mmCIF file of C-alpha atoms and ligand atoms in Angstrom:
data_model
loop_
_atom_site.group_PDB
_atom_site.id
_atom_site.type_symbol
_atom_site.label_atom_id
_atom_site.label_comp_id
_atom_site.label_asym_id
_atom_site.label_seq_id
_atom_site.Cartn_x
_atom_site.Cartn_y
_atom_site.Cartn_z
ATOM 1 C CA MET A 224 0.000 0.000 0.000
ATOM 2 C CA SER A 225 1.466 3.349 -0.971
ATOM 3 C CA GLN A 226 1.654 5.774 1.892
ATOM 4 C CA LYS A 227 2.815 9.284 2.494
ATOM 5 C CA ASN A 228 6.530 9.627 3.253
ATOM 6 C CA GLN A 229 7.335 6.592 1.144
ATOM 7 C CA THR A 230 10.345 7.357 -1.043
ATOM 8 C CA LEU A 231 9.980 7.408 -4.794
ATOM 9 C CA GLY A 232 12.379 4.450 -4.993
ATOM 10 C CA GLU A 233 10.167 2.403 -2.671
ATOM 11 C CA PHE A 234 7.037 3.475 -4.499
ATOM 12 C CA ILE A 235 8.434 2.420 -7.881
ATOM 13 C CA ILE A 236 9.349 -1.041 -6.616
ATOM 14 C CA GLU A 237 6.037 -1.513 -4.834
ATOM 15 C CA ASN A 238 3.944 -0.460 -7.802
ATOM 16 C CA GLN A 239 5.947 -2.213 -10.487
ATOM 17 C CA SER A 240 3.661 -5.252 -10.497
ATOM 18 C CA ALA A 241 0.575 -3.063 -11.016
ATOM 19 C CA PHE A 242 1.960 -2.079 -14.405
ATOM 20 C CA LYS A 243 0.834 -4.387 -17.157
ATOM 21 C CA TYR A 244 4.313 -4.942 -18.632
ATOM 22 C CA THR A 245 6.254 -5.977 -15.560
ATOM 23 C CA SER A 246 9.788 -6.431 -16.883
ATOM 24 C CA GLY A 247 11.190 -3.734 -14.602
ATOM 25 C CA GLU A 248 12.424 -1.805 -17.608
ATOM 26 C CA LEU A 249 9.965 1.041 -17.089
ATOM 27 C CA SER A 250 10.909 1.215 -13.419
ATOM 28 C CA ARG A 251 14.567 1.561 -14.348
ATOM 29 C CA LEU A 252 13.658 4.278 -16.802
ATOM 30 C CA ILE A 253 11.710 6.283 -14.215
ATOM 31 C CA ASN A 254 14.604 5.795 -11.828
ATOM 32 C CA SER A 255 16.997 7.308 -14.341
ATOM 33 C CA ILE A 256 14.679 10.305 -14.816
ATOM 34 C CA ARG A 257 14.628 10.707 -11.032
ATOM 35 C CA LEU A 258 18.411 10.742 -11.008
ATOM 36 C CA ALA A 259 18.775 13.269 -13.828
ATOM 37 C CA ALA A 260 16.106 15.421 -12.181
ATOM 38 C CA LYS A 261 18.212 15.706 -9.032
ATOM 39 C CA VAL A 262 21.270 16.769 -10.996
ATOM 40 C CA VAL A 263 19.327 19.333 -13.032
ATOM 41 C CA ASN A 264 17.645 20.587 -9.865
ATOM 42 C CA HIS A 265 21.047 21.267 -8.361
ATOM 43 C CA GLU A 266 22.069 23.279 -11.409
ATOM 44 C CA VAL A 267 18.757 25.191 -11.620
ATOM 45 C CA ASN A 268 19.145 26.193 -7.971
ATOM 46 C CA LYS A 269 22.487 27.793 -8.785
ATOM 47 C CA ALA A 270 21.029 29.891 -11.615
ATOM 48 C CA GLY A 271 20.892 33.016 -9.444
ATOM 49 C CA LEU A 272 24.639 32.795 -8.918
ATOM 50 C CA VAL A 273 25.221 33.450 -12.579
ATOM 51 C CA ASP A 274 27.085 36.724 -11.975
ATOM 52 C CA ILE A 275 29.379 34.936 -9.595
ATOM 53 C CA ILE A 276 30.051 31.663 -11.366
ATOM 54 C CA GLY A 277 29.715 33.005 -14.920
ATOM 55 C CA ALA A 278 26.947 33.243 -17.486
ATOM 56 C CA ALA A 279 26.129 30.940 -20.360
ATOM 57 C CA GLY A 280 28.889 31.014 -22.908
ATOM 58 C CA ASP A 281 31.534 31.961 -20.318
ATOM 59 C CA THR A 282 34.311 29.711 -19.136
ATOM 60 C CA ASN A 283 34.171 29.080 -15.427
ATOM 61 C CA ILE A 284 36.985 28.969 -12.928
ATOM 62 C CA GLN A 285 37.612 25.266 -13.511
ATOM 63 C CA GLY A 286 37.969 25.969 -17.213
ATOM 64 C CA GLU A 287 34.582 24.418 -17.973
ATOM 65 C CA ASP A 288 32.165 26.073 -20.386
ATOM 66 C CA GLN A 289 29.020 27.381 -18.741
ATOM 67 C CA GLN A 290 26.035 26.083 -20.604
ATOM 68 C CA LYS A 291 22.614 27.589 -20.924
ATOM 69 C CA LEU A 292 20.365 25.694 -18.532
ATOM 70 C CA ASP A 293 18.083 24.350 -21.228
ATOM 71 C CA VAL A 294 21.104 22.935 -23.070
ATOM 72 C CA TYR A 295 22.469 21.596 -19.788
ATOM 73 C CA ALA A 296 19.167 19.919 -18.884
ATOM 74 C CA ASN A 297 18.856 18.464 -22.369
ATOM 75 C CA ASN A 298 22.345 16.965 -22.225
ATOM 76 C CA LYS A 299 21.879 15.649 -18.701
ATOM 77 C CA PHE A 300 18.633 13.802 -19.404
ATOM 78 C CA ILE A 301 19.949 12.382 -22.679
ATOM 79 C CA GLN A 302 23.267 11.324 -21.104
ATOM 80 C CA THR A 303 21.582 9.621 -18.159
ATOM 81 C CA MET A 304 19.218 7.620 -20.335
ATOM 82 C CA THR A 305 21.879 6.794 -22.919
ATOM 83 C CA LYS A 306 24.595 5.742 -20.483
ATOM 84 C CA ARG A 307 22.266 3.525 -18.490
ATOM 85 C CA ASN A 308 21.149 1.992 -21.747
ATOM 86 C CA ILE A 309 17.492 1.716 -20.858
ATOM 87 C CA VAL A 310 15.725 3.297 -23.825
ATOM 88 C CA CYS A 311 16.011 2.683 -27.532
ATOM 89 C CA GLY A 312 15.271 6.241 -28.599
ATOM 90 C CA ILE A 313 14.910 9.810 -27.370
ATOM 91 C CA ALA A 314 13.293 12.840 -28.945
ATOM 92 C CA SER A 315 13.778 16.249 -27.389
ATOM 93 C CA GLU A 316 12.390 19.715 -27.948
ATOM 94 C CA GLU A 317 16.027 20.834 -28.059
ATOM 95 C CA GLU A 318 17.088 18.402 -30.830
ATOM 96 C CA ASP A 319 16.206 18.637 -34.523
ATOM 97 C CA ASP A 320 15.821 14.897 -34.941
ATOM 98 C CA PHE A 321 15.262 11.863 -32.736
ATOM 99 C CA ILE A 322 18.218 9.950 -31.299
ATOM 100 C CA SER A 323 18.546 6.189 -31.718
ATOM 101 C CA ILE A 324 20.329 4.344 -28.896
ATOM 102 C CA ASN A 325 21.780 1.058 -30.085
ATOM 103 C CA SER A 326 18.297 0.232 -31.314
ATOM 104 C CA GLN A 327 19.599 -1.671 -34.344
ATOM 105 C CA ASP A 328 21.683 -3.965 -32.122
ATOM 106 C CA GLU A 329 19.882 -7.263 -31.570
ATOM 107 C CA ASN A 330 21.468 -7.560 -28.112
ATOM 108 C CA HIS A 331 19.621 -4.466 -27.004
ATOM 109 C CA GLN A 332 16.123 -5.412 -26.040
ATOM 110 C CA ASN A 333 15.047 -1.962 -24.856
ATOM 111 C CA LYS A 334 11.467 -1.274 -25.750
ATOM 112 C CA TYR A 335 10.819 2.296 -24.672
ATOM 113 C CA VAL A 336 11.191 5.676 -26.346
ATOM 114 C CA VAL A 337 11.196 8.913 -24.370
ATOM 115 C CA LEU A 338 10.120 12.351 -25.531
ATOM 116 C CA ILE A 339 11.209 15.283 -23.426
ATOM 117 C CA ASP A 340 10.956 19.023 -22.905
ATOM 118 C CA PRO A 341 14.155 19.308 -20.822
ATOM 119 C CA LEU A 342 13.487 22.805 -19.533
ATOM 120 C CA ASP A 343 10.009 24.234 -19.773
ATOM 121 C CA GLY A 344 9.441 27.900 -19.037
ATOM 122 C CA SER A 345 13.078 28.665 -19.708
ATOM 123 C CA SER A 346 12.429 32.400 -20.068
ATOM 124 C CA ASN A 347 11.627 32.386 -16.327
ATOM 125 C CA ILE A 348 15.062 31.223 -15.189
ATOM 126 C CA ASP A 349 16.668 34.661 -15.120
ATOM 127 C CA VAL A 350 13.925 35.999 -12.865
ATOM 128 C CA ASN A 351 13.878 33.194 -10.289
ATOM 129 C CA VAL A 352 10.472 31.827 -11.276
ATOM 130 C CA SER A 353 9.611 28.122 -11.350
ATOM 131 C CA VAL A 354 10.589 26.061 -14.386
ATOM 132 C CA GLY A 355 10.147 22.374 -15.142
ATOM 133 C CA THR A 356 10.944 19.277 -17.175
ATOM 134 C CA ILE A 357 8.243 17.293 -19.010
ATOM 135 C CA PHE A 358 8.581 13.674 -20.152
ATOM 136 C CA SER A 359 6.491 11.231 -22.130
ATOM 137 C CA ILE A 360 7.138 7.493 -22.584
ATOM 138 C CA TYR A 361 5.903 5.042 -25.261
ATOM 139 C CA ARG A 362 6.629 1.457 -26.172
ATOM 140 C CA ARG A 363 8.262 1.280 -29.586
ATOM 141 C CA ILE A 364 6.004 -0.105 -32.310
ATOM 142 C CA THR A 365 8.813 -1.386 -34.541
ATOM 143 C CA PRO A 366 10.450 -4.706 -33.542
ATOM 144 C CA VAL A 367 13.280 -4.746 -30.975
ATOM 145 C CA GLY A 368 16.691 -5.258 -32.526
ATOM 146 C CA THR A 369 15.854 -3.022 -35.499
ATOM 147 C CA PRO A 370 16.559 0.714 -35.732
ATOM 148 C CA VAL A 371 13.874 2.944 -34.199
ATOM 149 C CA THR A 372 11.981 4.969 -36.785
ATOM 150 C CA ILE A 373 9.991 8.159 -36.740
ATOM 151 C CA ASP A 374 6.830 6.034 -36.352
ATOM 152 C CA ASP A 375 7.955 4.984 -32.869
ATOM 153 C CA PHE A 376 7.745 8.654 -31.864
ATOM 154 C CA LEU A 377 4.667 9.752 -33.816
ATOM 155 C CA GLN A 378 2.191 7.758 -31.740
ATOM 156 C CA LYS A 379 -1.084 9.158 -30.501
ATOM 157 C CA GLY A 380 -1.022 10.394 -26.918
ATOM 158 C CA HIS A 381 -3.374 7.686 -25.678
ATOM 159 C CA GLN A 382 -0.600 5.168 -26.407
ATOM 160 C CA GLN A 383 1.622 6.690 -23.707
ATOM 161 C CA VAL A 384 2.641 4.253 -20.987
ATOM 162 C CA ALA A 385 3.930 6.918 -18.630
ATOM 163 C CA ALA A 386 4.286 10.682 -18.437
ATOM 164 C CA GLY A 387 5.235 13.256 -15.886
ATOM 165 C CA TYR A 388 7.004 16.435 -14.981
ATOM 166 C CA ILE A 389 9.515 17.785 -12.549
ATOM 167 C CA ILE A 390 8.798 21.235 -11.159
ATOM 168 C CA TYR A 391 11.778 23.184 -9.864
ATOM 169 C CA GLY A 392 9.768 25.478 -7.617
ATOM 170 C CA THR A 393 9.710 26.610 -4.014
ATOM 171 C CA SER A 394 10.254 22.920 -3.525
ATOM 172 C CA THR A 395 11.176 20.459 -6.241
ATOM 173 C CA MET A 396 8.573 17.866 -7.117
ATOM 174 C CA LEU A 397 8.341 14.918 -9.462
ATOM 175 C CA VAL A 398 4.772 14.166 -10.552
ATOM 176 C CA TYR A 399 4.024 11.204 -12.802
ATOM 177 C CA THR A 400 1.554 8.617 -13.991
ATOM 178 C CA THR A 401 1.872 5.129 -15.430
ATOM 179 C CA GLY A 402 -1.839 5.011 -16.207
ATOM 180 C CA SER A 403 -3.224 4.323 -12.757
ATOM 181 C CA GLY A 404 -3.553 7.756 -11.218
ATOM 182 C CA VAL A 405 -1.139 10.613 -10.614
ATOM 183 C CA ASN A 406 1.285 10.767 -7.703
ATOM 184 C CA GLY A 407 3.502 13.643 -6.606
ATOM 185 C CA PHE A 408 6.839 13.338 -4.801
ATOM 186 C CA THR A 409 8.684 16.186 -3.089
ATOM 187 C CA LEU A 410 12.467 16.337 -2.938
ATOM 188 C CA ASN A 411 14.036 16.654 0.473
ATOM 189 C CA PRO A 412 17.189 18.506 -0.589
ATOM 190 C CA ALA A 413 19.021 17.723 2.639
ATOM 191 C CA ILE A 414 18.780 13.996 1.997
ATOM 192 C CA GLY A 415 18.422 13.978 -1.775
ATOM 193 C CA SER A 416 15.328 11.737 -1.793
ATOM 194 C CA PHE A 417 11.886 12.272 -3.248
ATOM 195 C CA TYR A 418 9.039 11.459 -0.839
ATOM 196 C CA LEU A 419 5.422 10.732 -1.721
ATOM 197 C CA SER A 420 3.734 13.958 -0.635
ATOM 198 C CA HIS A 421 0.739 14.149 -3.011
ATOM 199 C CA PRO A 422 -0.799 10.679 -3.480
ATOM 200 C CA ASP A 423 -3.579 10.283 -6.057
ATOM 201 C CA MET A 424 -3.677 13.894 -7.278
ATOM 202 C CA GLN A 425 -7.031 15.019 -8.701
ATOM 203 C CA PHE A 426 -8.162 18.077 -10.613
ATOM 204 C CA PRO A 427 -11.196 19.537 -8.839
ATOM 205 C CA VAL A 428 -14.097 19.106 -11.307
ATOM 206 C CA ASP A 429 -14.661 22.874 -11.251
ATOM 207 C CA GLY A 430 -12.239 25.682 -10.630
ATOM 208 C CA LYS A 431 -11.978 29.428 -10.406
ATOM 209 C CA ILE A 432 -8.625 30.088 -12.071
ATOM 210 C CA TYR A 433 -8.039 30.776 -15.757
ATOM 211 C CA SER A 434 -4.491 30.881 -17.141
ATOM 212 C CA VAL A 435 -3.845 32.385 -20.542
ATOM 213 C CA ASN A 436 -1.486 34.989 -22.000
ATOM 214 C CA GLU A 437 -4.094 37.715 -22.313
ATOM 215 C CA GLY A 438 -1.613 40.001 -24.044
ATOM 216 C CA ASN A 439 -2.444 37.978 -27.168
ATOM 217 C CA TYR A 440 -6.206 38.511 -26.712
ATOM 218 C CA ILE A 441 -6.657 40.528 -29.884
ATOM 219 C CA HIS A 442 -5.289 37.614 -31.950
ATOM 220 C CA PHE A 443 -7.366 34.838 -30.321
ATOM 221 C CA PRO A 444 -10.237 32.978 -32.040
ATOM 222 C CA GLN A 445 -13.693 34.356 -31.242
ATOM 223 C CA GLY A 446 -14.601 31.286 -29.121
ATOM 224 C CA ILE A 447 -11.654 31.892 -26.769
ATOM 225 C CA LYS A 448 -12.412 35.619 -26.580
ATOM 226 C CA ASN A 449 -16.003 34.796 -25.615
ATOM 227 C CA TYR A 450 -14.868 32.266 -23.005
ATOM 228 C CA ILE A 451 -12.448 34.790 -21.464
ATOM 229 C CA LYS A 452 -15.312 37.308 -21.243
ATOM 230 C CA TYR A 453 -17.417 34.575 -19.582
ATOM 231 C CA CYS A 454 -14.624 34.037 -17.002
ATOM 232 C CA GLN A 455 -14.686 37.762 -16.262
ATOM 233 C CA GLN A 456 -18.462 38.141 -15.950
ATOM 234 C CA GLU A 457 -20.068 38.691 -12.571
ATOM 235 C CA GLU A 458 -22.408 35.755 -12.057
ATOM 236 C CA GLY A 459 -22.465 32.834 -9.600
ATOM 237 C CA ASP A 460 -18.849 32.058 -8.660
ATOM 238 C CA ARG A 461 -17.532 34.353 -11.376
ATOM 239 C CA PRO A 462 -15.506 36.428 -12.105
ATOM 240 C CA TYR A 463 -12.686 33.902 -11.940
ATOM 241 C CA THR A 464 -9.129 34.701 -10.924
ATOM 242 C CA SER A 465 -6.487 35.135 -13.616
ATOM 243 C CA ARG A 466 -3.104 33.471 -12.955
ATOM 244 C CA TYR A 467 -0.411 33.022 -15.601
ATOM 245 C CA ILE A 468 3.168 32.161 -14.724
ATOM 246 C CA GLY A 469 4.393 31.463 -18.249
ATOM 247 C CA SER A 470 5.762 28.018 -17.349
ATOM 248 C CA LEU A 471 3.255 25.397 -18.478
ATOM 249 C CA VAL A 472 4.459 23.000 -15.764
ATOM 250 C CA SER A 473 3.874 25.541 -13.010
ATOM 251 C CA ASP A 474 0.533 26.766 -14.320
ATOM 252 C CA PHE A 475 -0.660 23.156 -14.732
ATOM 253 C CA HIS A 476 0.569 22.141 -11.283
ATOM 254 C CA ARG A 477 -1.235 25.000 -9.551
ATOM 255 C CA ASN A 478 -4.430 24.404 -11.510
ATOM 256 C CA MET A 479 -4.393 20.672 -10.715
ATOM 257 C CA ILE A 480 -4.169 21.424 -6.997
ATOM 258 C CA LYS A 481 -6.569 24.377 -6.870
ATOM 259 C CA GLY A 482 -8.843 23.825 -9.874
ATOM 260 C CA GLY A 483 -8.447 25.821 -13.049
ATOM 261 C CA ILE A 484 -8.001 25.940 -16.794
ATOM 262 C CA TYR A 485 -4.873 26.574 -18.869
ATOM 263 C CA MET A 486 -5.188 27.783 -22.463
ATOM 264 C CA TYR A 487 -2.658 28.348 -25.213
ATOM 265 C CA PRO A 488 -4.961 28.888 -28.185
ATOM 266 C CA LYS A 489 -4.070 29.400 -31.786
ATOM 267 C CA SER A 490 -3.954 33.027 -32.841
ATOM 268 C CA SER A 491 -3.905 35.035 -36.014
ATOM 269 C CA THR A 492 -0.106 35.180 -35.709
ATOM 270 C CA ASN A 493 0.421 31.552 -34.565
ATOM 271 C CA SER A 494 -1.880 29.281 -36.542
ATOM 272 C CA ASN A 495 -1.329 26.196 -34.360
ATOM 273 C CA GLY A 496 -0.615 27.893 -31.054
ATOM 274 C CA LYS A 497 2.811 27.555 -29.500
ATOM 275 C CA LEU A 498 2.963 24.394 -27.443
ATOM 276 C CA ARG A 499 4.394 21.150 -28.819
ATOM 277 C CA LEU A 500 2.065 18.200 -29.111
ATOM 278 C CA LEU A 501 4.686 15.548 -28.338
ATOM 279 C CA TYR A 502 6.830 17.199 -25.659
ATOM 280 C CA GLU A 503 4.253 19.309 -23.822
ATOM 281 C CA CYS A 504 0.592 18.693 -24.670
ATOM 282 C CA ASN A 505 0.410 14.883 -24.768
ATOM 283 C CA PRO A 506 2.193 14.263 -21.453
ATOM 284 C CA MET A 507 0.162 16.996 -19.733
ATOM 285 C CA ALA A 508 -3.035 15.603 -21.285
ATOM 286 C CA PHE A 509 -2.235 12.108 -19.974
ATOM 287 C CA LEU A 510 -1.624 13.501 -16.488
ATOM 288 C CA ALA A 511 -4.781 15.624 -16.687
ATOM 289 C CA GLU A 512 -6.996 12.692 -17.657
ATOM 290 C CA GLN A 513 -5.398 10.457 -15.039
ATOM 291 C CA ALA A 514 -6.277 13.165 -12.493
ATOM 292 C CA SER A 515 -9.928 13.428 -13.683
ATOM 293 C CA GLY A 516 -9.217 16.522 -15.757
ATOM 294 C CA LYS A 517 -9.438 17.063 -19.499
ATOM 295 C CA ALA A 518 -7.259 18.265 -22.403
ATOM 296 C CA SER A 519 -8.443 19.368 -25.808
ATOM 297 C CA ASP A 520 -7.443 21.525 -28.768
ATOM 298 C CA GLY A 521 -10.837 23.186 -28.491
ATOM 299 C CA PHE A 522 -12.643 20.492 -30.486
ATOM 300 C CA THR A 523 -10.698 17.225 -30.260
ATOM 301 C CA ARG A 524 -9.203 15.264 -27.372
ATOM 302 C CA ILE A 525 -5.445 15.999 -27.415
ATOM 303 C CA MET A 526 -4.504 12.315 -27.007
ATOM 304 C CA ASP A 527 -6.538 11.359 -30.123
ATOM 305 C CA ILE A 528 -4.603 13.648 -32.467
ATOM 306 C CA GLN A 529 -2.397 11.756 -34.935
ATOM 307 C CA PRO A 530 1.042 13.410 -34.840
ATOM 308 C CA THR A 531 2.605 14.044 -38.225
ATOM 309 C CA GLU A 532 5.918 15.589 -37.205
ATOM 310 C CA LEU A 533 8.175 15.669 -34.155
ATOM 311 C CA HIS A 534 7.936 19.374 -33.416
ATOM 312 C CA GLN A 535 4.267 19.791 -34.253
ATOM 313 C CA ARG A 536 2.353 22.480 -32.377
ATOM 314 C CA VAL A 537 -1.304 22.390 -31.334
ATOM 315 C CA PRO A 538 -3.740 24.701 -29.554
ATOM 316 C CA PHE A 539 -4.039 23.502 -25.959
ATOM 317 C CA ILE A 540 -6.855 23.783 -23.430
ATOM 318 C CA CYS A 541 -6.357 21.752 -20.284
ATOM 319 C CA GLY A 542 -7.577 21.545 -16.719
ATOM 320 C CA SER A 543 -10.663 20.983 -14.610
ATOM 321 C CA LYS A 544 -13.213 18.946 -16.579
ATOM 322 C CA ASN A 545 -16.183 21.298 -16.371
ATOM 323 C CA MET A 546 -14.075 24.333 -17.260
ATOM 324 C CA VAL A 547 -12.539 22.670 -20.335
ATOM 325 C CA GLU A 548 -15.981 21.510 -21.468
ATOM 326 C CA LYS A 549 -17.311 25.052 -21.071
ATOM 327 C CA ALA A 550 -14.442 26.449 -23.171
ATOM 328 C CA GLU A 551 -15.136 23.791 -25.843
ATOM 329 C CA GLU A 552 -18.792 24.844 -25.871
ATOM 330 C CA PHE A 553 -17.724 28.431 -26.564
ATOM 331 C CA MET A 554 -15.430 27.192 -29.363
ATOM 332 C CA ARG A 555 -18.257 25.203 -30.992
ATOM 333 C CA ASN A 556 -20.713 28.048 -30.791
ATOM 334 C CA ALA A 557 -18.434 30.856 -32.017
HETATM 335 P P1 AHG B 192 9.742 26.380 -23.330
HETATM 336 O O1 AHG B 192 10.436 27.178 -22.265
HETATM 337 O O2 AHG B 192 9.974 24.895 -23.197
HETATM 338 O O3 AHG B 192 10.002 26.882 -24.719
HETATM 339 O O4 AHG B 192 8.144 26.488 -23.108
HETATM 340 C C1 AHG B 192 7.548 27.716 -22.829
HETATM 341 C C2 AHG B 192 6.072 27.563 -23.049
HETATM 342 C C3 AHG B 192 5.255 27.190 -21.830
HETATM 343 O O5 AHG B 192 5.946 26.677 -20.754
HETATM 344 C C4 AHG B 192 4.586 28.477 -21.426
HETATM 345 O O6 AHG B 192 3.354 28.238 -20.829
HETATM 346 C C5 AHG B 192 4.489 29.213 -22.704
HETATM 347 O O7 AHG B 192 5.569 28.798 -23.487
HETATM 348 C C6 AHG B 192 4.543 30.685 -22.492
HETATM 349 O O8 AHG B 192 4.432 31.316 -23.702
HETATM 350 P P2 AHG B 192 4.113 32.881 -23.805
HETATM 351 O O9 AHG B 192 5.300 33.595 -23.273
HETATM 352 O O10 AHG B 192 3.900 33.094 -25.285
HETATM 353 O O11 AHG B 192 2.856 33.129 -23.016
HETATM 354 MN MN1 MN B 193 8.111 23.998 -22.904
HETATM 355 MN MN1 MN B 194 11.781 23.801 -23.276
#
């Protein structure tokens, strides 16, 4: 039985058998993400010292190049998963193409591919605001022992076997699902362990927070404009509160705990919105649905969209079920 204060390591072992493919491979993969997360967390926490230890592009006192944190996080997650040899392929928001890891070698039986947004909300780093990492895991569809192909990565979101995020916030948390609910673990930095602090996380069915970059209002579709006006009307429990951090991970995390809706719609300047289907929307949609929430592009369930390219963007509306359904109603009727 999972219980509060259990470490993430204990939780993974205990829940391994509940996962339908019980080879232990997925557990090892989540363990490696946990490890990389701790290393990246350490680096993110030092970001404010940039004037002291040197900025990106500088050479530090040990003669090492200082990397931008998104590049650092990208390298760290890829290195950890490559060196431990537990996935057959990785695709990253920071890489042009997917990476194959010994997938053509018949001795390598690894079945999983990982898609990752190594540092989400990166524009917030310089101002000491929470950032995150998002990951999404699929079983390859091509046979083991053959090279991974683009088709292994372009799977619909409902094929995900696991997804999650790390939030580097006032405390650092790892939140993930393997398809039987969402659990959140908080890092105790003194000990370096994640502890189960938020078991079985659930989006409240209704909420009072809407999160959208309203600076783009003029460019939004009419349905979104109408829904925003609805949020602002005085009636019943409205007007709602507006909260927008500008880090999807942080906005999602707050809305899951308090109840709310996040929107990154398409606009007249951005025909498919901004967020990436594979690295951002699908993993967040999986988490949302596993926590009784909902994720849509305004008309279609996010996890039913057939991806056609790695860096594809989609409009994204995600959060408390009733709020997302209300926004969809405004989209249909506009
Ligand atoms: P990333 O830092 O990985 O590029 O993602 C930033 C994303 C998302 O986290 C955030 O919600 C959104 O971009 C903010 O965009 P705007 O500044 O256009 O509102
Ligand atoms: Mn991002
Ligand atoms: Mn990013």
